[in-house]
Short mmCIF file of C-alpha atoms and ligand atoms in Angstrom, two decimals:
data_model
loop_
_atom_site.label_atom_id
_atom_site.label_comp_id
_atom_site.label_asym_id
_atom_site.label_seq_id
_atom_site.Cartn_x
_atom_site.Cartn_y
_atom_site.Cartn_z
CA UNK N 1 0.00 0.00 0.00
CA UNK N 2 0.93 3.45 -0.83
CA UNK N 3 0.86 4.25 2.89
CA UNK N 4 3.57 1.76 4.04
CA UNK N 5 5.27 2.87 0.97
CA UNK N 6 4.94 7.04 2.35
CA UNK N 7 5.71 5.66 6.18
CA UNK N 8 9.38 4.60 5.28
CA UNK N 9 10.36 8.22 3.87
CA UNK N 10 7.98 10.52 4.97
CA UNK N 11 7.18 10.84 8.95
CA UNK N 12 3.70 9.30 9.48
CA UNK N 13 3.64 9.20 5.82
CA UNK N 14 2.17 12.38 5.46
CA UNK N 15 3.30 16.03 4.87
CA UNK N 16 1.03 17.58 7.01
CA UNK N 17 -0.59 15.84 10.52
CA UNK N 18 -4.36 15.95 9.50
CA UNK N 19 -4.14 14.11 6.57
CA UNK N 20 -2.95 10.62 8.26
CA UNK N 21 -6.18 10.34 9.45
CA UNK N 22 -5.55 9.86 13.12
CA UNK N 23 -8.79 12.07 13.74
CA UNK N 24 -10.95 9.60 12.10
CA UNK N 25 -8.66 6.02 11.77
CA UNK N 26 -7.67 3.77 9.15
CA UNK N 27 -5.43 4.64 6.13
CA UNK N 28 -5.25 7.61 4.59
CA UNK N 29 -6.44 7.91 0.77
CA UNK N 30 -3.71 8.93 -1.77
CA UNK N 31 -5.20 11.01 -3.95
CA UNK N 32 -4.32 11.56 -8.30
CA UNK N 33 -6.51 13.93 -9.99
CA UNK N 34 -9.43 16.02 -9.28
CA UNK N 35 -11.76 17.59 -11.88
CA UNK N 36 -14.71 19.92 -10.61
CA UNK N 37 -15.89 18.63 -7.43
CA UNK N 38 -14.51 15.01 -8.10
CA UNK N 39 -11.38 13.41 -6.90
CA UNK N 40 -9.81 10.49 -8.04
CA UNK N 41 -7.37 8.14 -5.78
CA UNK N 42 -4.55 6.54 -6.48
CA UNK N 43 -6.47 2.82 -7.50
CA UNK N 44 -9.32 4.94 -9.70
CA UNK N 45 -12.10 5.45 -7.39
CA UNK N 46 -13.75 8.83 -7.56
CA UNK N 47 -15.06 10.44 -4.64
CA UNK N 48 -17.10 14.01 -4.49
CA UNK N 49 -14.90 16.36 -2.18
CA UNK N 50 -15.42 18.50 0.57
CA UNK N 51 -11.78 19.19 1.73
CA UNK N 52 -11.43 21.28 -1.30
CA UNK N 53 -7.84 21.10 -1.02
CA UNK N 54 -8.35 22.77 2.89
CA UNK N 55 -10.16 25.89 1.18
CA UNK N 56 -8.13 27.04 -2.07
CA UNK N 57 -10.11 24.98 -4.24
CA UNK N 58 -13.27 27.11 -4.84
CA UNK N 59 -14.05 27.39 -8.62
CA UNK N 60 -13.54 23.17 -8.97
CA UNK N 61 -10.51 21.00 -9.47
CA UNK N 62 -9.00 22.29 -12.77
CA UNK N 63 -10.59 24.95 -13.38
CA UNK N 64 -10.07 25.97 -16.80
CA UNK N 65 -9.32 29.57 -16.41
CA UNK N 66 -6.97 28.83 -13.38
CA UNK N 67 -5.25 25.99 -15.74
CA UNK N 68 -4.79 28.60 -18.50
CA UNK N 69 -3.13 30.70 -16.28
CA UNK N 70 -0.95 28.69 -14.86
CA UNK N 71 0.36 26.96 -18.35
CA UNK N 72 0.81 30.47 -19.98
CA UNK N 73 3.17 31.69 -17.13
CA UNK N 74 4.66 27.97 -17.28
CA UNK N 75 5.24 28.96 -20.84
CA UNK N 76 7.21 32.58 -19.58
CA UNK N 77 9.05 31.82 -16.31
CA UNK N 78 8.82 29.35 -13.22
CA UNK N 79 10.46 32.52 -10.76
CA UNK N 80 12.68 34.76 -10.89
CA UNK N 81 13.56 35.87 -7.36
CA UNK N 82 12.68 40.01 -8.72
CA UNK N 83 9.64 41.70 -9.14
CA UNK N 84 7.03 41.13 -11.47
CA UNK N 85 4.29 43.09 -12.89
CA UNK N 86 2.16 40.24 -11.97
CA UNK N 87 2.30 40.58 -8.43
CA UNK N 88 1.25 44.35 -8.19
CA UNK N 89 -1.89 43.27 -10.10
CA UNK N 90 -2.62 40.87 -7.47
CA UNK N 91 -2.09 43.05 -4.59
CA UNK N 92 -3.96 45.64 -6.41
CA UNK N 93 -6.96 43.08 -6.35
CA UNK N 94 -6.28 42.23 -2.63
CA UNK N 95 -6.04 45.83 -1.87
CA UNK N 96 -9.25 46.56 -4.16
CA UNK N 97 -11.37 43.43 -2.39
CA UNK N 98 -10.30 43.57 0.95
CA UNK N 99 -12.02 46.64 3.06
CA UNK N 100 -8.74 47.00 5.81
CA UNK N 101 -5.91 46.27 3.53
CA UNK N 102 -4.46 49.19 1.85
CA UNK N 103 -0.71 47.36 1.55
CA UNK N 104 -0.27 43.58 1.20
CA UNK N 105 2.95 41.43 1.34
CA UNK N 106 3.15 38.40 -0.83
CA UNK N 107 4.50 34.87 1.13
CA UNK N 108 4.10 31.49 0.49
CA UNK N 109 2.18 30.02 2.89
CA UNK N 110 -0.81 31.12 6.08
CA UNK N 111 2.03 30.08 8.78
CA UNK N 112 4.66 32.69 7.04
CA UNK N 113 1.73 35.64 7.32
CA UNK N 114 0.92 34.45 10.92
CA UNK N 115 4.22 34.50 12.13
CA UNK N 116 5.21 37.90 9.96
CA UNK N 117 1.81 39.58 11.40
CA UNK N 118 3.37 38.86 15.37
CA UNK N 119 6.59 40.03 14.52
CA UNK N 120 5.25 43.41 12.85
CA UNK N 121 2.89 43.90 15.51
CA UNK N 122 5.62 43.31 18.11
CA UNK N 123 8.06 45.74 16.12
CA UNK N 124 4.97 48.42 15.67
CA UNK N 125 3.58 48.62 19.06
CA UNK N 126 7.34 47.72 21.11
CA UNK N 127 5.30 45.45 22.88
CA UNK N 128 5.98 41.58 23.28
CA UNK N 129 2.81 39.68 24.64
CA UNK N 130 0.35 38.16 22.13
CA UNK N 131 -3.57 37.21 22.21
CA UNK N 132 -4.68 34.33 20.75
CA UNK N 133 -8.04 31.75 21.06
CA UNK N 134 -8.20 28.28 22.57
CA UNK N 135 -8.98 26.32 19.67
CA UNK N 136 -7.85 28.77 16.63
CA UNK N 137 -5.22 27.67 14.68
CA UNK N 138 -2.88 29.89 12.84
CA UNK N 139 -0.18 27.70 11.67
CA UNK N 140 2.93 26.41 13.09
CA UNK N 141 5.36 29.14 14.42
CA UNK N 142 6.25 28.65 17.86
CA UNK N 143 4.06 31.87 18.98
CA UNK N 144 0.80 30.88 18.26
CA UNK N 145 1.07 27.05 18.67
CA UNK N 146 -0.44 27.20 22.58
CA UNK N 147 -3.93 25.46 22.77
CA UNK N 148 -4.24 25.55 18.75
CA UNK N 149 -6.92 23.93 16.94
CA UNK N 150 -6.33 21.73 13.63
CA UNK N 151 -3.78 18.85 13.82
CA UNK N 152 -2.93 19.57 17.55
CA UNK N 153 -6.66 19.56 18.41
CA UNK N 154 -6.94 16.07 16.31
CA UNK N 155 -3.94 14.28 17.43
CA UNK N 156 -4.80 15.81 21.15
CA UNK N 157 -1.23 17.88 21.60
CA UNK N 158 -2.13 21.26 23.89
CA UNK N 159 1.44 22.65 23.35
CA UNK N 160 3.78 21.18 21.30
CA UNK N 161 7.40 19.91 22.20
CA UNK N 162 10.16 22.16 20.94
CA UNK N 163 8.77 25.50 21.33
CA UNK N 164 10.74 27.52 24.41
CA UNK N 165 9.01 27.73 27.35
CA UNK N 166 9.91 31.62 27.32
CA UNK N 167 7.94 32.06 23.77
CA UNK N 168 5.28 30.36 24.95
CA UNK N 169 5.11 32.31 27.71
CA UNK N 170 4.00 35.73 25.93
CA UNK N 171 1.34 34.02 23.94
CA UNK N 172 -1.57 34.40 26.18
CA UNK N 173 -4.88 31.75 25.57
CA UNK N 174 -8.07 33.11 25.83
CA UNK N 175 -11.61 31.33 25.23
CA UNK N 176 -13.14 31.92 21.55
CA UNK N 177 -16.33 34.20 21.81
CA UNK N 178 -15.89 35.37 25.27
CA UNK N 179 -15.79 38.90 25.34
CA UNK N 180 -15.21 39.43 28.98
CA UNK N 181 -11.97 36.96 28.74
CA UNK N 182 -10.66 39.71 26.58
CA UNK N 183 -11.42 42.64 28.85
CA UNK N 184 -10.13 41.28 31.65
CA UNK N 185 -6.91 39.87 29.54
CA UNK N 186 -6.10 44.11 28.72
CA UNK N 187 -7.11 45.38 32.07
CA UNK N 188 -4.11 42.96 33.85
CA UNK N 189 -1.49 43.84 30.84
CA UNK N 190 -2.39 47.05 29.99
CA UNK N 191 0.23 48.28 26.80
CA UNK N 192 1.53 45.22 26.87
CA UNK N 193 -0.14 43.38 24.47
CA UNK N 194 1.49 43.87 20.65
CA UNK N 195 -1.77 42.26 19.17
CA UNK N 196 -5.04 39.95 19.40
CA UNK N 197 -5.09 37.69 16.76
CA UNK N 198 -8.11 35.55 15.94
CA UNK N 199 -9.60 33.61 13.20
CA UNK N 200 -13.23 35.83 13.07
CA UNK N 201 -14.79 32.53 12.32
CA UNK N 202 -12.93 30.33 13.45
CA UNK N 203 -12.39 26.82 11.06
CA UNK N 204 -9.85 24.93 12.93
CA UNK N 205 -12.03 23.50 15.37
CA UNK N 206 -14.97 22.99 13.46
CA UNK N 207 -16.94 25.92 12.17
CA UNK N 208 -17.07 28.47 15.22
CA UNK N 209 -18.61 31.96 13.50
CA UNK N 210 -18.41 34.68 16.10
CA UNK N 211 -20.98 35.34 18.50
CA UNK N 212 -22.73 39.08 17.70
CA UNK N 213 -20.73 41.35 19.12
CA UNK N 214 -17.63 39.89 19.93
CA UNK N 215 -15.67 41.44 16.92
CA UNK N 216 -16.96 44.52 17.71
CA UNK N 217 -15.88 44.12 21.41
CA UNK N 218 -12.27 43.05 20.56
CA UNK N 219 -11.90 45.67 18.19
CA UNK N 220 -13.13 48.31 20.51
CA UNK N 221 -10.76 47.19 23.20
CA UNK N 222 -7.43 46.21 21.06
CA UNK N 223 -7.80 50.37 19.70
CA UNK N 224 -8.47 51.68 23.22
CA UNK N 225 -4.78 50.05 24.40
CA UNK N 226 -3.22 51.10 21.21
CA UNK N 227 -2.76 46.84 20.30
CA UNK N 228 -3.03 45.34 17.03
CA UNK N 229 -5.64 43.52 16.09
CA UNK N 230 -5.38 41.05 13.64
CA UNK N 231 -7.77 38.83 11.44
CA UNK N 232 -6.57 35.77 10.27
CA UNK N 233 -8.69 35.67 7.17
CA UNK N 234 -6.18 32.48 5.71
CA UNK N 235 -9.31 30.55 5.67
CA UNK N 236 -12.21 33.04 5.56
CA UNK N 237 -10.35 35.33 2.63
CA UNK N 238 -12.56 35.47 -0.46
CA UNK N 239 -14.77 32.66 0.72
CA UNK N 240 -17.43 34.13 3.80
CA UNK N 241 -17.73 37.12 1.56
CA UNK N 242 -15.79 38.95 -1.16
CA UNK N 243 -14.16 41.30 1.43
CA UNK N 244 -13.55 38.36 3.64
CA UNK N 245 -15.40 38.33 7.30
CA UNK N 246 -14.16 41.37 7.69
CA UNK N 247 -16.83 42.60 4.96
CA UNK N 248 -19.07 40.25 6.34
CA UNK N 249 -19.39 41.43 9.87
CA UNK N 250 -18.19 45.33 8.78
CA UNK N 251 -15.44 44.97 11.81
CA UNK N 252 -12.14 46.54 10.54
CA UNK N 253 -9.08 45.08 11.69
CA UNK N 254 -5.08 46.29 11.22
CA UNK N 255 -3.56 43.44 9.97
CA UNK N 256 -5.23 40.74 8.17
CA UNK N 257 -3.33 37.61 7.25
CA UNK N 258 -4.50 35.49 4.12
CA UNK N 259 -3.50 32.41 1.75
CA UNK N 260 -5.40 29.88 0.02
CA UNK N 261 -7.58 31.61 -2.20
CA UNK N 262 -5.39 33.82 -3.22
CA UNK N 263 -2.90 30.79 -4.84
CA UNK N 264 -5.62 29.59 -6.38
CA UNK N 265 -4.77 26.05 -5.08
CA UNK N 266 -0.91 27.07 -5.46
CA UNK N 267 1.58 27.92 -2.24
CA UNK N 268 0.90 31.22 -1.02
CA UNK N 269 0.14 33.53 1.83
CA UNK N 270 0.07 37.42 2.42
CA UNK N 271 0.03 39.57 5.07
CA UNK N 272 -1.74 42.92 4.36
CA UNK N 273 -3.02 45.73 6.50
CA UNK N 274 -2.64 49.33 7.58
CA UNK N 275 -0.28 51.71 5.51
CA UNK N 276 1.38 52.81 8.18
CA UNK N 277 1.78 49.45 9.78
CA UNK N 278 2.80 47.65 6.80
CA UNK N 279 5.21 50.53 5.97
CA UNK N 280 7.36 49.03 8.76
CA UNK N 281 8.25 45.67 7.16
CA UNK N 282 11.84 45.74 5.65
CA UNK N 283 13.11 47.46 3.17
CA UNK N 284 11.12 50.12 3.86
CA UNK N 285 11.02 49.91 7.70
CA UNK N 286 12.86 47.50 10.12
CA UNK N 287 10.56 44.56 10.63
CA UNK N 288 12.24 41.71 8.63
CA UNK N 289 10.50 39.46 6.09
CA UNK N 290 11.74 37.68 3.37
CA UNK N 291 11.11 34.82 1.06
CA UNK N 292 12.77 33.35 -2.18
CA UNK N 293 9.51 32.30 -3.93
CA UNK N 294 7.43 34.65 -2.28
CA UNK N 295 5.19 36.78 -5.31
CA UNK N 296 5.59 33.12 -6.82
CA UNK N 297 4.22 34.04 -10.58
CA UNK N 298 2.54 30.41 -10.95
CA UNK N 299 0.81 30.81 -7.45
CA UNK N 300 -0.03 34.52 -8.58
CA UNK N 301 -1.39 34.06 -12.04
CA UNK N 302 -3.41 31.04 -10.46
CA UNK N 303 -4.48 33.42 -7.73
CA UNK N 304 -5.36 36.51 -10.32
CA UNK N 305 -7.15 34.16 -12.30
CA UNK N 306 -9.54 32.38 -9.48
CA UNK N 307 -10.26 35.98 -7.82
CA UNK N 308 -11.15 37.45 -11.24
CA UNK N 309 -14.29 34.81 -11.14
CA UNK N 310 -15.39 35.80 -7.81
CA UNK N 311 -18.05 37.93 -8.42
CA UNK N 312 -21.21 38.34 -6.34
CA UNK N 313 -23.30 35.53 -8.25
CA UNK N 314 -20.89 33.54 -6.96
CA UNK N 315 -21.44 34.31 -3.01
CA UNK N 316 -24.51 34.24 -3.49
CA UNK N 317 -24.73 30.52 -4.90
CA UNK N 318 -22.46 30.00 -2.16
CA UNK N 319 -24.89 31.18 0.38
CA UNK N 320 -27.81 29.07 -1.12
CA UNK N 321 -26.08 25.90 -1.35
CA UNK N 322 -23.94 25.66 2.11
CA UNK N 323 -27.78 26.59 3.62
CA UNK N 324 -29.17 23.67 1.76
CA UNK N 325 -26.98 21.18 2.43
CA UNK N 326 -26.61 22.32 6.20
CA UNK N 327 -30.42 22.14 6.24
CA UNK N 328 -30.99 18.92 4.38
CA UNK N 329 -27.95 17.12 6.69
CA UNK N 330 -29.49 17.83 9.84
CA UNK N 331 -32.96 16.75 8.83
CA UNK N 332 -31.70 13.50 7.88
CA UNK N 333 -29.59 13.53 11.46
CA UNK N 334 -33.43 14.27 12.94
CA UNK N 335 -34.48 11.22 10.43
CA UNK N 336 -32.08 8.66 11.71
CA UNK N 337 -32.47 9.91 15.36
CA UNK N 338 -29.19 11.65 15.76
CA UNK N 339 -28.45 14.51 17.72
CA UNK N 340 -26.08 16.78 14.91
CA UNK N 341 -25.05 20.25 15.56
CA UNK N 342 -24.83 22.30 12.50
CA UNK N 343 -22.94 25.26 12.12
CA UNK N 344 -21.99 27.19 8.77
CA UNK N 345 -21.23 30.52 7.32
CA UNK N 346 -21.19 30.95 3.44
CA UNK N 347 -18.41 28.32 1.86
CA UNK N 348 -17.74 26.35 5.31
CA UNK N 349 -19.54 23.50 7.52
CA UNK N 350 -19.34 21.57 10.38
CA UNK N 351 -20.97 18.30 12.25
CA UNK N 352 -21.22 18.22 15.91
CA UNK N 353 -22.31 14.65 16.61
CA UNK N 354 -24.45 14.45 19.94
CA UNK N 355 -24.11 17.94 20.78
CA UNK N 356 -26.52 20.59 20.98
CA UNK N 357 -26.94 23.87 18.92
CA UNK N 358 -25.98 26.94 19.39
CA UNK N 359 -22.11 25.45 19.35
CA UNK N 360 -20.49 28.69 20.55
CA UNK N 361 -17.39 27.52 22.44
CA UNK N 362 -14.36 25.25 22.16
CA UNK N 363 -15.81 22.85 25.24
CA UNK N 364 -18.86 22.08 23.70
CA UNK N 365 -16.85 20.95 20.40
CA UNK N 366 -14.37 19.08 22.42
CA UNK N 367 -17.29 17.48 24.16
CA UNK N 368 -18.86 16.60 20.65
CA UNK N 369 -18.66 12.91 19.70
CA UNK N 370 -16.13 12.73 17.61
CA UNK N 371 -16.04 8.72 17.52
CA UNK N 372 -19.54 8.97 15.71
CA UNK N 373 -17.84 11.96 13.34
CA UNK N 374 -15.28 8.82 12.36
CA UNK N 375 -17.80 6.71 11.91
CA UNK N 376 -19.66 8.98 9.68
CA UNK N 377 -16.61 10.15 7.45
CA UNK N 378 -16.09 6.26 6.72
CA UNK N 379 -19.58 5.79 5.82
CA UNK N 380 -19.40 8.74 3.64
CA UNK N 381 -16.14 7.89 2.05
CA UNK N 382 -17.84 4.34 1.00
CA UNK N 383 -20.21 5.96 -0.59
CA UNK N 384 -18.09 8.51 -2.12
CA UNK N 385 -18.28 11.39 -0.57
CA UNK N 386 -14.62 12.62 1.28
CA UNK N 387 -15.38 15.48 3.96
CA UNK N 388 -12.39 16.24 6.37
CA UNK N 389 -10.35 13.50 8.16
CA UNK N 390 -11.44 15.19 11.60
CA UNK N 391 -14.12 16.22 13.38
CA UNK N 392 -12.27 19.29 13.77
CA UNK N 393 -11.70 20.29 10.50
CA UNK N 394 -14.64 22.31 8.42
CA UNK N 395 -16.04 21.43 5.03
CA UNK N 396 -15.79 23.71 2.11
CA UNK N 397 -18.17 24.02 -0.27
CA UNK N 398 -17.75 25.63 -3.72
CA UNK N 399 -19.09 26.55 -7.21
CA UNK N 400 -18.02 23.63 -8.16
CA UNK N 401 -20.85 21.88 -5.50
CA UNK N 402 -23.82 22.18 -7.79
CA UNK N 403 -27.37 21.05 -7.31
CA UNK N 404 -27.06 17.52 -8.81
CA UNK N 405 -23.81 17.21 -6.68
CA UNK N 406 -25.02 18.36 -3.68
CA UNK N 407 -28.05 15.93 -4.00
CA UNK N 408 -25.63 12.52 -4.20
CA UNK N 409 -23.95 14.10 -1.30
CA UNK N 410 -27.25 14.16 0.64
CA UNK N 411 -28.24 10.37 -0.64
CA UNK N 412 -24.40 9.25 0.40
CA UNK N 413 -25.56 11.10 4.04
CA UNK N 414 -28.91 9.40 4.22
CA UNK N 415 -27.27 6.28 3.80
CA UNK N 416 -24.34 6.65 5.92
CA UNK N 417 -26.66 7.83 8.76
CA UNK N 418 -28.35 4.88 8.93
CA UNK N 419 -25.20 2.61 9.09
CA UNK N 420 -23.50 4.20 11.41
N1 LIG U 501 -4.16 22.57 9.00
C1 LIG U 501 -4.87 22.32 7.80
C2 LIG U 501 -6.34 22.41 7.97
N2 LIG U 501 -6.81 23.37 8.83
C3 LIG U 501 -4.52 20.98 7.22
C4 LIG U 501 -3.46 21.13 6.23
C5 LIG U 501 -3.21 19.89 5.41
O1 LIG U 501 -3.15 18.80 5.93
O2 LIG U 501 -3.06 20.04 4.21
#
């Protein structure tokens, strides 16, 4: 098997935690080609997909005008290490799309913007301690790895080996959705805190979207102590909304860190924000940053090209069908007798086996059933449908999840319901 194959080169046979399925058991499946919102594994079955490539993939597998793109740069130049023209038309998008963002810095992947966004917030403000949410996950750099959701939350790691005790220690963990935490957090360090950073819904424990008010509140409360607040919008970029939550919930923050999307299923990430924060990253402030393939021109003609076809239509089909198929699932859970949570927001879903609605907090997803999630993802994946290896992942839907799609999902569920 391709696994044992992976297991003697690779550790865990994987490149990235989730995918080794630890969240749900059993082997992972080694995927070969994807076209619209079908996947193909490595022996030739085809399975309709949800993980969506963890968010990047939202115009289908192989899209044609992302394909294009990609081959006609393929045809010019791989890199080049120096500026392109390419790139400013890309930032000029993110800049145009993106309400806060008035500069943006191209990287190559959602951990490289994380870890940038700390560093420029702690070289802005002079300030060293940092705000983050049990349960969000914002990559790996040692900062923001405390009480993280995604692969830590699946394999059940709280704080991972290897990061110093004295980085650790600046990060402070507060709980998701709880104003008060945050109050109280600035009244006992006031001016100490460079920045808050928070996913504003967050997707790496399930779907979490923020309770009303509680953007506002942070917001309000990072600007009265002069702290940064940042959005990690990696996830939420381009798929909640055009403008990203940020549009969505009309809360303005000073840094906003994205990726996926904006690759168009290629390597990226970006940091953007403020002018006059941004104007501190090197050369033409202190704060250092660099990156060979940052600006890659493959990931940024693949990015151009997928937010040129994200027009309103396309949020709005968005809208309709993650409502539907939230809306169908949970009356087949009510069907079969199960007790399923349901929470969305435009392009992402999550299950909550045996837990009850509203799911506002990382408790009541850690006190889901996520043994009956595993069960459920098999059952799916036999009937070909492949959601996300954990129970703490989200699903993504996209354009490419149209009506006839989205109805073979729902037949998959009906049976899966009733054999698990
Ligand atoms: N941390 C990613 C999802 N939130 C998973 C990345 C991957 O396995 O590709």
């Amino acid at each position: 098997m391709l696994i044992d194959r992976a297991r003697r080169t690779i550790p865990g046979g994987v490149n990235s935690p989730v995918r080794a399925f630890k969240g749900v058991g059993g082997d992972p499946v080694f995927f070969k080609s994807g076209d619209g919102a079908w996947l193909e594994d490595a022996d030739g079955n085809r399975c309709i997909d949800y993980v969506c490539s963890w968010g990047p993939v939202m115009l289908g597998h192989r899209n044609a005008k992302v394909v294009a793109a990609i081959k006609a740069q393929a045809d010019l130049a791989l890199g080049f290490g120096a500026p392109t023209e390419l790139e400013i038309d890309l930032a000029e998008r993110i800049v145009s799309m993106v309400p806060s963002v008035e500069k943006v810095r191209l990287m190559n992947s959602g951990t490289e913007a994380t870890m940038t966004a700390v560093r420029l917030a702690r070289g802005f403000t002079g300030r060293d301690l940092i705000v983050k949410f049990e349960g969000c996950y914002h990559g790996h750099s040692d900062a923001l790895l405390t009480k993280a959701g995604s692969g830590l939350l699946t394999l059940g790691i709280p704080n991972s080996p290897g990061v110093p005790q004295a980085v650790a220690a600046q990060t402070l963990t507060l709980p998701f959705n709880d104003a008060e935490a945050v109050r109280k957090a600035y009244a006992a360090y006031p001016q100490r805190i460079a920045g808050l950073i928070l996913e504003p819904v967050a997707g790496n424990m399930g779907c979490i979207p923020p309770q009303p008010g509680f953007l506002e509140t942070v917001r309000q409360i990072t600007q009265a102590d002069g702290s940064l607040l940042i959005f990690d919008e990696v996830m939420t970029g381009f798929r909640v909304a055009r403008g990203g939550a940020q549009a969505r919930y009309g809360v303005m923050p000073d840094l906003t860190t994205l990726g996926k999307i904006i690759g168009g299923g290629l390597p990226v990430g970006a940091l953007g924000g403020r002018r006059e924060v941004m104007d501190r990253l090197a050369p033409e402030g202190d704060v250092y940053q660099a990156g060979t393939l940052s600006g890659n021109p493959l990931a940024v003609a693949a990015g151009i090209a997928t937010l040129d076809a994200l027009d309103e239509e396309v949020y709005a089909s968005l809208a309709v069908n993650t409502d539907l198929i939230t809306r169908e699932l949970q009356a087949l859970g009510r069907k079969h007798g199960r007790r399923i949570a349901i929470n969305q927001v435009c392009g992402m879903f999550s299950l909550f086996f045996d837990a009850a609605a509203p799911i506002t907090a990382f408790e009541q997803v850690a006190n889901a059933n996520s043994d009956a999630y595993a069960r459920f993802f098999h059952a799916m994946l036999q009937r070909g449908v492949y959601l996300a290896p954990s129970a703490f992942e989200v699903g993504f839907i996209g354009v490419q999840h149209t009506q006839d799609i989205i109805d073979a999902t729902l037949a998959a569920a009906d049976g899966a319901l009733a054999a698990i």
